[in-house]
Short mmCIF file of C-alpha atoms in Angstrom, two decimals:
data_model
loop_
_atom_site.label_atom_id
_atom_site.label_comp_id
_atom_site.label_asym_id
_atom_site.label_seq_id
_atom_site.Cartn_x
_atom_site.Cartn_y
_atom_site.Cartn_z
CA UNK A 1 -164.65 78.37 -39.91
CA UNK A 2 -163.05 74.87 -40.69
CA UNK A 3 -160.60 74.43 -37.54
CA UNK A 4 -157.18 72.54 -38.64
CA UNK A 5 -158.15 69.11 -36.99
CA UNK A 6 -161.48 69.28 -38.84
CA UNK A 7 -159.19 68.36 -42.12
CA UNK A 8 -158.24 64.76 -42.66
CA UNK A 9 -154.64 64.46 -43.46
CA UNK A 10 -155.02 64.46 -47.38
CA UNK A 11 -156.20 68.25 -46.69
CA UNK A 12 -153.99 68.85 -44.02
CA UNK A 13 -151.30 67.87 -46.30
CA UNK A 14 -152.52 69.91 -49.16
CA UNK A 15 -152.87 73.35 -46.45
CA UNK A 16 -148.73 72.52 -45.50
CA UNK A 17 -148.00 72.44 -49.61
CA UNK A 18 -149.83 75.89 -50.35
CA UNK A 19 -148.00 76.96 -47.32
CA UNK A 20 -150.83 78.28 -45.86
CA UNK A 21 -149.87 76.62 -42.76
CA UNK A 22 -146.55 75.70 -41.15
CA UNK A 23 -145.62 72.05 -40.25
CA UNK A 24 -144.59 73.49 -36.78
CA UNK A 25 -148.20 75.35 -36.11
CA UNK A 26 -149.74 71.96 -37.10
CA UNK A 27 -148.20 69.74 -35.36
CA UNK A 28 -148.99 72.64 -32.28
CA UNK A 29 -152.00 72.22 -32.69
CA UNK A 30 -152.42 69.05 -32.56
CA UNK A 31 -150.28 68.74 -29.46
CA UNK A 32 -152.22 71.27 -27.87
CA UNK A 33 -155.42 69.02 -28.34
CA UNK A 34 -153.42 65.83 -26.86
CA UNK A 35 -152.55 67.59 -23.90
CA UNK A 36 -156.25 68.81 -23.37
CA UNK A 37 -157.87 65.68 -24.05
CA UNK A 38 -156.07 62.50 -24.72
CA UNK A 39 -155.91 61.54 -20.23
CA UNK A 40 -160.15 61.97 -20.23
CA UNK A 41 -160.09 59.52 -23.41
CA UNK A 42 -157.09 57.15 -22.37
CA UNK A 43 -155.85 57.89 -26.15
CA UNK A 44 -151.81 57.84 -25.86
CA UNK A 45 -149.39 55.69 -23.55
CA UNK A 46 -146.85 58.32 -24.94
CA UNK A 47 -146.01 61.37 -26.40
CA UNK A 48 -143.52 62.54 -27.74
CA UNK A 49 -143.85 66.16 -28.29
CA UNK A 50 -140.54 67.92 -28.73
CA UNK A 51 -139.26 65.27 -31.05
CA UNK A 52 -142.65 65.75 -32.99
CA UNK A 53 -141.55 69.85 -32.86
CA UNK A 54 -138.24 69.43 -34.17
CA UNK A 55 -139.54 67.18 -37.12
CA UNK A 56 -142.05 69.54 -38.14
CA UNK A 57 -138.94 72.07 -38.22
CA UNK A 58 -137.48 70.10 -40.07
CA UNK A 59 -140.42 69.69 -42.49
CA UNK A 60 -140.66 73.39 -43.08
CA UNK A 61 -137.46 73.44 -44.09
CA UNK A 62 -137.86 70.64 -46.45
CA UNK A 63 -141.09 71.98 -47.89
CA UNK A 64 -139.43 75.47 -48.23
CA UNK A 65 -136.74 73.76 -50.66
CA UNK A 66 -139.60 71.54 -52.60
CA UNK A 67 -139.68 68.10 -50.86
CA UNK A 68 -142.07 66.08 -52.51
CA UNK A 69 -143.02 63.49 -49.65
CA UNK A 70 -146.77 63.31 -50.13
CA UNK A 71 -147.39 63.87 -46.65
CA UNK A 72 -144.26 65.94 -44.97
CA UNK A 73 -145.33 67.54 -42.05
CA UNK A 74 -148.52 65.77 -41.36
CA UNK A 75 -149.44 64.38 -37.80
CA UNK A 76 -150.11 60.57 -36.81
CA UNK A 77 -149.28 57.91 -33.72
CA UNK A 78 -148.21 54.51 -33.96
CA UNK A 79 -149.58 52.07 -31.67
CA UNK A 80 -147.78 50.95 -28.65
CA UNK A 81 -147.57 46.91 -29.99
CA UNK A 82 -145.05 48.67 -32.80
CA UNK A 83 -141.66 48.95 -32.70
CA UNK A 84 -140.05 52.53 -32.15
CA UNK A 85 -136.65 53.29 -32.11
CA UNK A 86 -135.79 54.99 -29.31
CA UNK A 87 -139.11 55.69 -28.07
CA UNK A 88 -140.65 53.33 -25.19
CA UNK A 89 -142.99 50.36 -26.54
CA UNK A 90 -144.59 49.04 -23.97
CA UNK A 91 -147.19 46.29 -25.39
CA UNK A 92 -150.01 47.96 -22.98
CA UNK A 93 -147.84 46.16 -20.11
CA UNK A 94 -145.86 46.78 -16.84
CA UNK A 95 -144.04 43.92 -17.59
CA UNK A 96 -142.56 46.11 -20.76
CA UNK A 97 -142.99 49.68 -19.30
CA UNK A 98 -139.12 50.19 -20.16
CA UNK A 99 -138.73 48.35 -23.09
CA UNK A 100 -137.10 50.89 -25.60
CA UNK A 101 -136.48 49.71 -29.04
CA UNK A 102 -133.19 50.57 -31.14
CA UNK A 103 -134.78 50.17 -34.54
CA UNK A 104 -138.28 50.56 -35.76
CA UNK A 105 -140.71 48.52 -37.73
CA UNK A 106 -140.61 48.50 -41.09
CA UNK A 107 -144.23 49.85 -41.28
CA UNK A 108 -143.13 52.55 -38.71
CA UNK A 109 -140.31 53.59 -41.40
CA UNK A 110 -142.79 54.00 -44.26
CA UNK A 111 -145.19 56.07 -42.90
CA UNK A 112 -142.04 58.27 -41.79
CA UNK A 113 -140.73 58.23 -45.38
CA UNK A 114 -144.16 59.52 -46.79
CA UNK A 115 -143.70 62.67 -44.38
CA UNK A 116 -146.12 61.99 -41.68
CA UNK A 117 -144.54 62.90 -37.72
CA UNK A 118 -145.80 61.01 -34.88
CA UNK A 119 -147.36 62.66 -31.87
CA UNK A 120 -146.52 59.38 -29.72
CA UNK A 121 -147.75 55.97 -29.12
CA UNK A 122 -151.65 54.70 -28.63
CA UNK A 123 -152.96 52.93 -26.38
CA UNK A 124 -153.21 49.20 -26.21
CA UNK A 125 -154.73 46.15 -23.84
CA UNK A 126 -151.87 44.54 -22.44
CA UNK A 127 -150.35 42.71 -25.67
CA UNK A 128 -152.87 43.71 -27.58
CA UNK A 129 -154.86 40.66 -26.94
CA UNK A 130 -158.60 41.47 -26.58
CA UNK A 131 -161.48 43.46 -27.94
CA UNK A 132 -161.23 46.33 -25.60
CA UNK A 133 -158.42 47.99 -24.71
CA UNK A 134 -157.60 48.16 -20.95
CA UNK A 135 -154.34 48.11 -19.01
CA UNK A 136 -152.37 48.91 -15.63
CA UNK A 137 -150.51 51.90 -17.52
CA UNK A 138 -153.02 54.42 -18.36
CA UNK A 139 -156.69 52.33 -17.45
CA UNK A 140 -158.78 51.99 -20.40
CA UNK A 141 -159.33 54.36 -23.71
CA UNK A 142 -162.86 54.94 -23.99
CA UNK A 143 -164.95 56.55 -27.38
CA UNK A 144 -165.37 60.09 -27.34
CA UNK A 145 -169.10 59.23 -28.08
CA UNK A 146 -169.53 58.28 -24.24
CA UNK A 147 -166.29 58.24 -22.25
CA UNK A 148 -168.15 55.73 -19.84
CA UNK A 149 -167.82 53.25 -23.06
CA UNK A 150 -164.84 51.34 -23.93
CA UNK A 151 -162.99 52.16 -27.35
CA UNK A 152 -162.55 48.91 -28.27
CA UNK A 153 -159.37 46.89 -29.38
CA UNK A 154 -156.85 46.65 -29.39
CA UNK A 155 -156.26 49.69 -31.19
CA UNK A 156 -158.50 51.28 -29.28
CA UNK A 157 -156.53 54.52 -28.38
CA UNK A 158 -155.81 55.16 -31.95
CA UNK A 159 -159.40 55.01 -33.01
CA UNK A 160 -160.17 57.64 -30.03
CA UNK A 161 -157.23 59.47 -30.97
CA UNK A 162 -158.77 59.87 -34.72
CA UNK A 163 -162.20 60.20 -33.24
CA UNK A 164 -161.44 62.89 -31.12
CA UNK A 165 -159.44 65.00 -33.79
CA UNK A 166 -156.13 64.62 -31.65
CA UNK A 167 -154.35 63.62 -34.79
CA UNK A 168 -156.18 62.79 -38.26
CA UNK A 169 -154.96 59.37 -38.91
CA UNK A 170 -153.20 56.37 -37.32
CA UNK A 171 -151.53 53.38 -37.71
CA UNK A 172 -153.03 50.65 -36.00
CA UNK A 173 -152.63 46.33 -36.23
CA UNK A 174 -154.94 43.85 -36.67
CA UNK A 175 -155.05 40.04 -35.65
CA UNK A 176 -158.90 39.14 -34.83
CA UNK A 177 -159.97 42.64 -35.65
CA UNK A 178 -158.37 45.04 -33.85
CA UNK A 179 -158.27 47.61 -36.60
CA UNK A 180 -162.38 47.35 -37.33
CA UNK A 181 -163.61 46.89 -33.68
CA UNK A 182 -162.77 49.90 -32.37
CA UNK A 183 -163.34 51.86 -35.79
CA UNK A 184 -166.79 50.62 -34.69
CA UNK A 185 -166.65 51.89 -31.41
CA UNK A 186 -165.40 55.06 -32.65
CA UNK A 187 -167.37 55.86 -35.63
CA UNK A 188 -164.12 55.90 -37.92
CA UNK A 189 -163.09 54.35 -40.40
CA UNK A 190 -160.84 50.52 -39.98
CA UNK A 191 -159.11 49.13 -42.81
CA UNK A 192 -157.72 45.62 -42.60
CA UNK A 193 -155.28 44.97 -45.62
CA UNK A 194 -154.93 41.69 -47.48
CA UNK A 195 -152.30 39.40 -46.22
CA UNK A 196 -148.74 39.77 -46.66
CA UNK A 197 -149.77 43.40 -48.04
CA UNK A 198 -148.00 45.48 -45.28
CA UNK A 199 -145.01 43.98 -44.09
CA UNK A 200 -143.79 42.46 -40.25
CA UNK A 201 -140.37 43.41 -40.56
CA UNK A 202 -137.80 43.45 -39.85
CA UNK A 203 -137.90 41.97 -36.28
CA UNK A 204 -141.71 41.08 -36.29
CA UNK A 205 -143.51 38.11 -38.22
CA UNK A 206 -146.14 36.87 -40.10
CA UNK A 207 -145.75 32.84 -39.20
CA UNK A 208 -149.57 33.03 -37.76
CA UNK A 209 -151.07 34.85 -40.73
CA UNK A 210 -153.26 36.35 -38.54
CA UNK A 211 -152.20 39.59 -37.86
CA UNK A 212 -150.78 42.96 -40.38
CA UNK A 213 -150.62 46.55 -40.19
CA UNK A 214 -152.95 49.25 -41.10
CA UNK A 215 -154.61 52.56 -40.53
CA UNK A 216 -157.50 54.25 -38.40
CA UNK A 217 -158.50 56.89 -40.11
CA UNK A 218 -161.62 59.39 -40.71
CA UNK A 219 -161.86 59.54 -44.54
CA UNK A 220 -161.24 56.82 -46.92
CA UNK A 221 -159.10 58.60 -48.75
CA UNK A 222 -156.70 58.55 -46.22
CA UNK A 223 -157.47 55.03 -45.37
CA UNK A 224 -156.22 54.68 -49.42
CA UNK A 225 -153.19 56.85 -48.60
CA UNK A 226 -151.80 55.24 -45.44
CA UNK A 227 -151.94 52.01 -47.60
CA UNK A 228 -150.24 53.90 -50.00
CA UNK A 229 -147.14 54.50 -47.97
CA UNK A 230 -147.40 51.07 -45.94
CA UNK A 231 -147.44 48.65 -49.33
CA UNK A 232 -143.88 47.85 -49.99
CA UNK A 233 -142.18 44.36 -49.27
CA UNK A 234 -139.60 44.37 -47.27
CA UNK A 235 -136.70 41.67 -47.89
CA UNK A 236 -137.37 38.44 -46.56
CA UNK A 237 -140.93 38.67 -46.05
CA UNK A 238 -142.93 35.62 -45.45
CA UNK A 239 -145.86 36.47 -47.53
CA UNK A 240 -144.68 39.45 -49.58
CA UNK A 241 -147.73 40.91 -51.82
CA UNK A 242 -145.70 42.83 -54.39
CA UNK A 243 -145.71 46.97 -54.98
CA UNK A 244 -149.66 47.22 -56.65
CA UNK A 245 -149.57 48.77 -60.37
CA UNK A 246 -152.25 51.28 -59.26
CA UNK A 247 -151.62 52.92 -56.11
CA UNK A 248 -154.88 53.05 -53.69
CA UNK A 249 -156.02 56.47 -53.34
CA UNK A 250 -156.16 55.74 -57.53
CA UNK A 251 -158.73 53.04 -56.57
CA UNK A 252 -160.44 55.24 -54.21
CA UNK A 253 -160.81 58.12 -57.01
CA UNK A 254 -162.34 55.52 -59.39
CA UNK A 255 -166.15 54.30 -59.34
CA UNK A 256 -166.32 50.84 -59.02
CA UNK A 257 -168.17 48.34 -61.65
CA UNK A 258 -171.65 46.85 -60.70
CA UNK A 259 -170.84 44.38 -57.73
CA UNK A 260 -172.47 40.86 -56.98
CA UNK A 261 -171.97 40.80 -52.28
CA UNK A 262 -172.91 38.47 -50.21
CA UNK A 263 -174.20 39.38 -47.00
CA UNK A 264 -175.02 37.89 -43.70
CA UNK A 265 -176.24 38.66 -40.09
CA UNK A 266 -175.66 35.64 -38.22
CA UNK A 267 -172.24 35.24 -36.60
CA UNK A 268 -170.61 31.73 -37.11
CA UNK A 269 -170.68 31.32 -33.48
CA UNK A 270 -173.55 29.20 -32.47
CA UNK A 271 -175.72 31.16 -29.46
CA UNK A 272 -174.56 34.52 -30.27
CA UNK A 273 -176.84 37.05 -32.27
CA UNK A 274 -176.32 40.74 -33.45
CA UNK A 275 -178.19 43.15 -31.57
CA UNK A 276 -181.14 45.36 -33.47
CA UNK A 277 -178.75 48.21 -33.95
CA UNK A 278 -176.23 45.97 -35.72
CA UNK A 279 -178.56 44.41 -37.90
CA UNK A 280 -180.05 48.03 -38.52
CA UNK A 281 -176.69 49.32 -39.49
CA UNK A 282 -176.60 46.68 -41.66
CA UNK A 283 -179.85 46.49 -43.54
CA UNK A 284 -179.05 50.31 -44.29
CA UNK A 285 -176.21 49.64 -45.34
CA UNK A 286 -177.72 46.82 -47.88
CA UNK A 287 -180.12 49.57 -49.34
CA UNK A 288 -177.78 52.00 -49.77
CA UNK A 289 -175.80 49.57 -51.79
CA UNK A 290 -178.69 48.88 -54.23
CA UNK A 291 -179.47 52.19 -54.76
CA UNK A 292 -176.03 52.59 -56.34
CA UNK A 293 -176.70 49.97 -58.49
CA UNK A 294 -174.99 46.55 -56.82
CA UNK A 295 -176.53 43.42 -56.43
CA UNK A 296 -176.60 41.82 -52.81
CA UNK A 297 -178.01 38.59 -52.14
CA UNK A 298 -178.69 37.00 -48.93
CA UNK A 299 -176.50 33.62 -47.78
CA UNK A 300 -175.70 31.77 -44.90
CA UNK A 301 -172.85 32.45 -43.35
CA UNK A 302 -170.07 30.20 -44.71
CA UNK A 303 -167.55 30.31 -41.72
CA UNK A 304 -167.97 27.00 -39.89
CA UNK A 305 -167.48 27.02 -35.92
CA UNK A 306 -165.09 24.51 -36.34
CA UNK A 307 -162.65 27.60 -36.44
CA UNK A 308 -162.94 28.72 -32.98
CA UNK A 309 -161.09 26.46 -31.33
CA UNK A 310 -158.23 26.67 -33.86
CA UNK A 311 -157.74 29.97 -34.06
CA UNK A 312 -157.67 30.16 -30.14
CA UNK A 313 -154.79 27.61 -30.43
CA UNK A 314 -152.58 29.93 -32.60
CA UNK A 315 -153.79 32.84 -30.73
CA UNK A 316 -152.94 31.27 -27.28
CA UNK A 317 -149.36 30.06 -28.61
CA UNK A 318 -148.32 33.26 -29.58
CA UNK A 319 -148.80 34.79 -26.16
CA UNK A 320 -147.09 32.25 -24.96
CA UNK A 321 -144.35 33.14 -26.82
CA UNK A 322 -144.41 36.28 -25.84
CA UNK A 323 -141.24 37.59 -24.35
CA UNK A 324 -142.56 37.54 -20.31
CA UNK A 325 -139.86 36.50 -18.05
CA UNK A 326 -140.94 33.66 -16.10
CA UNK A 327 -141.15 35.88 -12.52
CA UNK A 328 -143.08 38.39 -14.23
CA UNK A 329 -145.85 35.90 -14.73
CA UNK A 330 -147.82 37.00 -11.92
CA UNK A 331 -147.91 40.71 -12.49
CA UNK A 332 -150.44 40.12 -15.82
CA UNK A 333 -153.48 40.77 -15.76
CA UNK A 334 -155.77 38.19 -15.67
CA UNK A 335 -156.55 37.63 -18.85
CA UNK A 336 -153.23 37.75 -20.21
CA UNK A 337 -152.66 34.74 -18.11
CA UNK A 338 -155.19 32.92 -19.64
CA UNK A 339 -154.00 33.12 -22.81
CA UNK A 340 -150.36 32.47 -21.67
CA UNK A 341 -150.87 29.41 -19.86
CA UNK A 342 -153.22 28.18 -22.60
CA UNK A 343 -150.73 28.41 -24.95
CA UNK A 344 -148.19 26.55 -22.86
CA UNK A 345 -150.66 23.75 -23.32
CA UNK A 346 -150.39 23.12 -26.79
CA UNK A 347 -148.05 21.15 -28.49
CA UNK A 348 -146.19 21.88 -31.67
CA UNK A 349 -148.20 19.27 -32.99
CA UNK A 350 -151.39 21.14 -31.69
CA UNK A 351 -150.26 24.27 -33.40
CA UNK A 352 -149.38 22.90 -36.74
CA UNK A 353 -152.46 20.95 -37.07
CA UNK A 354 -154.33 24.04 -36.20
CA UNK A 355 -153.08 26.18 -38.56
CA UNK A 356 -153.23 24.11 -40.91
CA UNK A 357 -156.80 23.78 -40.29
CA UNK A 358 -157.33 27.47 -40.63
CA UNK A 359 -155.85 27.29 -43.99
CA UNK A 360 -157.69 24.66 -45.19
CA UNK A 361 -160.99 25.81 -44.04
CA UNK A 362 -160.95 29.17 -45.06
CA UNK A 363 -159.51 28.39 -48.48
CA UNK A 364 -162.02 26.39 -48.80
CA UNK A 365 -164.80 29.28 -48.02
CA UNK A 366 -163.16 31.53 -50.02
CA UNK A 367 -163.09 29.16 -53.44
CA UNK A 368 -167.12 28.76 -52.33
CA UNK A 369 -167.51 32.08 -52.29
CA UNK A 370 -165.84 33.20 -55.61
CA UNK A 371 -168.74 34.12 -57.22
CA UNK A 372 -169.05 37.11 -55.33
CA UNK A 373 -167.19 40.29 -54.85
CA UNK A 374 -167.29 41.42 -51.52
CA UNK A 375 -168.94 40.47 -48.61
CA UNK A 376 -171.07 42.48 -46.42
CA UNK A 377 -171.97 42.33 -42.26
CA UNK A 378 -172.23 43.79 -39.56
CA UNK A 379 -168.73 44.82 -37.62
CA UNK A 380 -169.99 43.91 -33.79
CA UNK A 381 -172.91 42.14 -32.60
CA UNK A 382 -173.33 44.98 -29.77
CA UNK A 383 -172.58 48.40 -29.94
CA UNK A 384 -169.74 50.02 -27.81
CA UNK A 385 -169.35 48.13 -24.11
CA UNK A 386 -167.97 49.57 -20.66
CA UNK A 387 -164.37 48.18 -19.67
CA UNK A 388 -166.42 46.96 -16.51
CA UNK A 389 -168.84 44.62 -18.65
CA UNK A 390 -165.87 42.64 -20.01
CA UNK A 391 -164.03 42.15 -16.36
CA UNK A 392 -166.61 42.56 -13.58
CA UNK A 393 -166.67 38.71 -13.34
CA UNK A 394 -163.10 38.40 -12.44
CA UNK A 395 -162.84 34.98 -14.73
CA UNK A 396 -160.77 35.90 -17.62
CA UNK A 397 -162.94 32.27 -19.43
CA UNK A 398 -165.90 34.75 -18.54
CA UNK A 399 -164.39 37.41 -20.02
CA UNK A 400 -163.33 35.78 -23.12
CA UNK A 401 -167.42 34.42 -23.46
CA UNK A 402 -168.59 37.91 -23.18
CA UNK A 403 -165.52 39.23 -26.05
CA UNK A 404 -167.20 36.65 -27.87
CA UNK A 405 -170.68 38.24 -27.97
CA UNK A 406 -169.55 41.23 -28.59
CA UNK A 407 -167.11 40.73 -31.64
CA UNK A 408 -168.21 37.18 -33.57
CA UNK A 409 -167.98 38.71 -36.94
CA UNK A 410 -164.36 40.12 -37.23
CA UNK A 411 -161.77 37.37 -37.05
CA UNK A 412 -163.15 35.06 -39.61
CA UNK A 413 -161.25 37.62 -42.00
CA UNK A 414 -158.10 37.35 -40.42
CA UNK A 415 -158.33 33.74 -41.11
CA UNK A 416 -158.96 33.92 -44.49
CA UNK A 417 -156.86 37.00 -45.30
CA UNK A 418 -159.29 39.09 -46.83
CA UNK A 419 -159.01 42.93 -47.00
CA UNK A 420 -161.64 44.37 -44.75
CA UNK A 421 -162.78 47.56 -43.71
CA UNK A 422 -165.55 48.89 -40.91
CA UNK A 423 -167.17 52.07 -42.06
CA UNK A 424 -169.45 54.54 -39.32
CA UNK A 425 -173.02 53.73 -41.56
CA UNK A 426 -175.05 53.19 -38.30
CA UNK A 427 -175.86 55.23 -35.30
CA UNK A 428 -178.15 54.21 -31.99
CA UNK A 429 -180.23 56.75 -30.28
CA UNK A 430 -180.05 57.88 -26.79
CA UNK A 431 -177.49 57.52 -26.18
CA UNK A 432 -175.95 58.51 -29.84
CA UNK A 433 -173.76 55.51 -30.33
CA UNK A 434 -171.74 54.67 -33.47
CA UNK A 435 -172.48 51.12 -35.41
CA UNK A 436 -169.93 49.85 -37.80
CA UNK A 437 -170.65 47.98 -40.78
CA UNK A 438 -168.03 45.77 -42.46
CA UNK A 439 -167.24 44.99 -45.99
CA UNK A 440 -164.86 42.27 -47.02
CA UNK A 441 -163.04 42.16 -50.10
CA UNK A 442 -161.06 39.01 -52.41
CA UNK A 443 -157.72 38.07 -51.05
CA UNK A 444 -155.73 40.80 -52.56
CA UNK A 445 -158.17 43.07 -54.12
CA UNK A 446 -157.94 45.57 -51.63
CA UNK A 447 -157.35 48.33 -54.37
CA UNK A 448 -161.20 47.35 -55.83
CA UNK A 449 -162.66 47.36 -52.08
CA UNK A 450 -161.56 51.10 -51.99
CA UNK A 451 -163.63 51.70 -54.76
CA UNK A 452 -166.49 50.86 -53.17
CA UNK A 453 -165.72 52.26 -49.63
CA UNK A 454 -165.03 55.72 -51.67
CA UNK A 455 -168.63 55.29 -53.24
CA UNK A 456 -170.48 54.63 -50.03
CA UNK A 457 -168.56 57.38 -48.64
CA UNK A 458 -169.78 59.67 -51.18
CA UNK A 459 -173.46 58.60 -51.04
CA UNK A 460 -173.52 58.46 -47.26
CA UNK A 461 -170.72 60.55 -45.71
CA UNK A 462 -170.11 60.99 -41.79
CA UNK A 463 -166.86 62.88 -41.66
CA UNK A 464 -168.07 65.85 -40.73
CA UNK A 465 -170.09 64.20 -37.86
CA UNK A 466 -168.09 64.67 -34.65
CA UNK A 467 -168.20 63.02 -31.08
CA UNK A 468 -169.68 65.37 -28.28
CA UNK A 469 -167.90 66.61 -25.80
CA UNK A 470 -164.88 69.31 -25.49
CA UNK A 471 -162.98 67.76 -28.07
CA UNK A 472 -165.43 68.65 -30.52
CA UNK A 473 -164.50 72.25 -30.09
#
């Protein structure tokens, strides 16, 4: 028998229409699950339970007099780096432990319009800054695959969440990957929009173009249908991508033409190589896309190294920006510092040249590369990593060499401003470990990269694989 958080939300939604379930017994269930397994994972800073209760009230009442909203009732979290009114955002840090917005993100409003009710906030690394989420709130979330592994980040507690079948999809940011690394980690699916596609407002920003909104999720169909409720322009948006003529889960319904992809295995990062699994994930992941009829051809990789150092520049200023009072300074953790006080370094000039630079360089990459339609690697170089393997050094410029060799591939994309997703293709043995392949779409064509994560999906699906452990009950 099909248990309720076996269904991804598309089905869950579909069960709450026929009225074969109630909103209320749904979001019970679910709640019931959080509270049995979301401390051993490190999945939630928050939750918000009897708010969640009286929405899904609410939502049986609205469903009982034909509400529409394609997902009314439905459960999901927001991550703890967005903006909720009323309920505590803490940014993964003491410093913000009591920081309680009075309006919500934009993004947080959408997914709320479509129907969905959130169970509470996920966990984060302390301003969501590196690979692997870890903080002095809650400790570290870990993937239900091997709790002594780290979940990755910085959404890492909404890919366990979704992993775990606490709630079926989540929403979940991205700056340097923080969507696809711990989809990786977590054998779920991570989907990166195109830039400007989901919007910062109305308090946040895009000036970086680094980072955007979008969803963890197990299916890409509700990958699709996340983006669905996320992709509207908000007033005043820096980079607005307007309202697509064919909504997502369309694209995901529709087989895709015959593809030309690139793909390539070597980070840009001199000195760093993928691991055999990674490059395993990957090769399968190349023959499964010839057998349904695409062409993929082997280059080098085009993203010079040169891009390092400026993207560290924009990343470091933005911490520094960061809204830390000056005697809270020392209560960081280490490398929170690091990036804070390496931002203070860098001028306006600095900044400005650097992302500038990043502009530049990855337009130029992506002109190079027009002559093919999505690009194909692997999502990590190594496959999920304890908390302890990033810190144990104590030197936060040790720690950020070792987030280095672990995820070389990711932020290239967030540079350019591609739409990218990591999908569970690959799998290690003993332990049973989940590798994450990525595919990379044209600037804006994230509707056509759907069509192709739907295909692979169909010709290769892992939803129904699930994590050991209680939570797989």
């Amino acid at each position: 028998m099909t248990e309720l958080h076996d269904l991804d939300a598309t089905a869950q939604a579909a069960l709450l229409r026929r009225r074969e379930v109630s909103a209320v017994e749904l979001i019970q269930h679910h709640l019931d699950r959080i509270d049995a397994h979301a401390e051993a994972l490190g999945a939630f800073i928050t939750v918000t339970g009897d708010p969640a209760l009286e929405r899904a009230a609410e939502a049986d009442r609205k469903l009982a007099d034909g509400d529409t909203a394609p997902f009314l009732g439905v459960p999901t979290a927001f991550k703890d780096l967005t903006s909720t009114a009323g309920v505590r955002t803490t940014m993964g840090s003491v410093v913000m432990q009591d920081n309680v917005p009075e309006i919500d993100a934009y993004v947080v409003e959408l997914v709320q319009r479509a129907g969905f009710i959130s169970l509470g906030k996920t966990n984060t690394p302390e301003f969501g800054l590196s690979s692997y989420t870890d903080n002095d709130l809650v400790g570290s979330a870990r993937t239900p695959w091997d709790v002594t592994r780290n979940a990755g980040g910085s959404s890492g507690g909404a890919a366990a969440a979704v992993a775990a079948r606490l709630v079926p999809v989540a929403e979940a940011s991205d700056g340097g990957g923080s969507i696809r690394i711990p989809a990786s980690c977590c054998g779920v699916v991570g989907f990166k929009p195109s830039r400007g596609r989901v919007s910062a407002g109305p308090l946040g920003s895009d000036w970086s173009g680094l980072a955007g909104d979008g969803a963890i999720t197990r299916t890409v169909r509700d990958a699709a249908a996340m983006l669905d409720a996320m992709a509207h322009p908000m007033p005043g948006d820096l980079r607005p991508l307007p309202d697509p003529d064919t909504a997502f889960t369309a694209w995901a319904a529709r087989e895709p033409r015959r593809l030309h992809i690139a793909r390539w295995s070597t980070p840009y990062l001199p000195g760093i190589e993928a691991s055999e699994s990674s490059v395993a994930a990957w090769e399968a992941a190349s023959r499964l896309l010839e057998s349904l009829g695409h062409e993929v051809v082997d280059v080098d990789n085009p993203f010079p190294a040169e891009l390092e150092p400026q993207f560290n520049v924009v990343w470091s200023s933005a911490m520094a920006a960061a809204p830390v009072p000056e005697e809270a300074i020392t209560t960081l953790r280490p490398n929170t510092r690091y990036w804070l006080l390496r931002g203070r370094e860098a001028s306006g000039v600095d900044l400005a040249r650097a992302i500038q630079f990043l502009e530049a360089t990855t337009r130029d990459v992506v002109t190079s590369m027009r002559e093919y339609d999505v690009w194909l690697t692997p999502t990590l170089a190594l496959p999920p990593q304890p908390s302890e393997w990033f810190t144990e050094s104590g030197d936060p410029t040790e720690d950020h060499r070792r987030e280095l060799l672990f995820t070389p591939f990711t932020a290239v994309y967030n540079m350019a401003g591609v739409p990218a997703a990591s999908l569970p293709l690959g799998w290690t043995d003993d332990p049973t470990l989940p590798v994450g392949v990525m595919l990379a779409g044209r600037p804006g064509e994230d509707g056509p990269l759907f069509s192709l994560l739907a295909q692979v999906e169909g010709a290769a699906p892992w939803a129904d694989r699930a994590p050991p452990g209680p939570w797989s009950a």
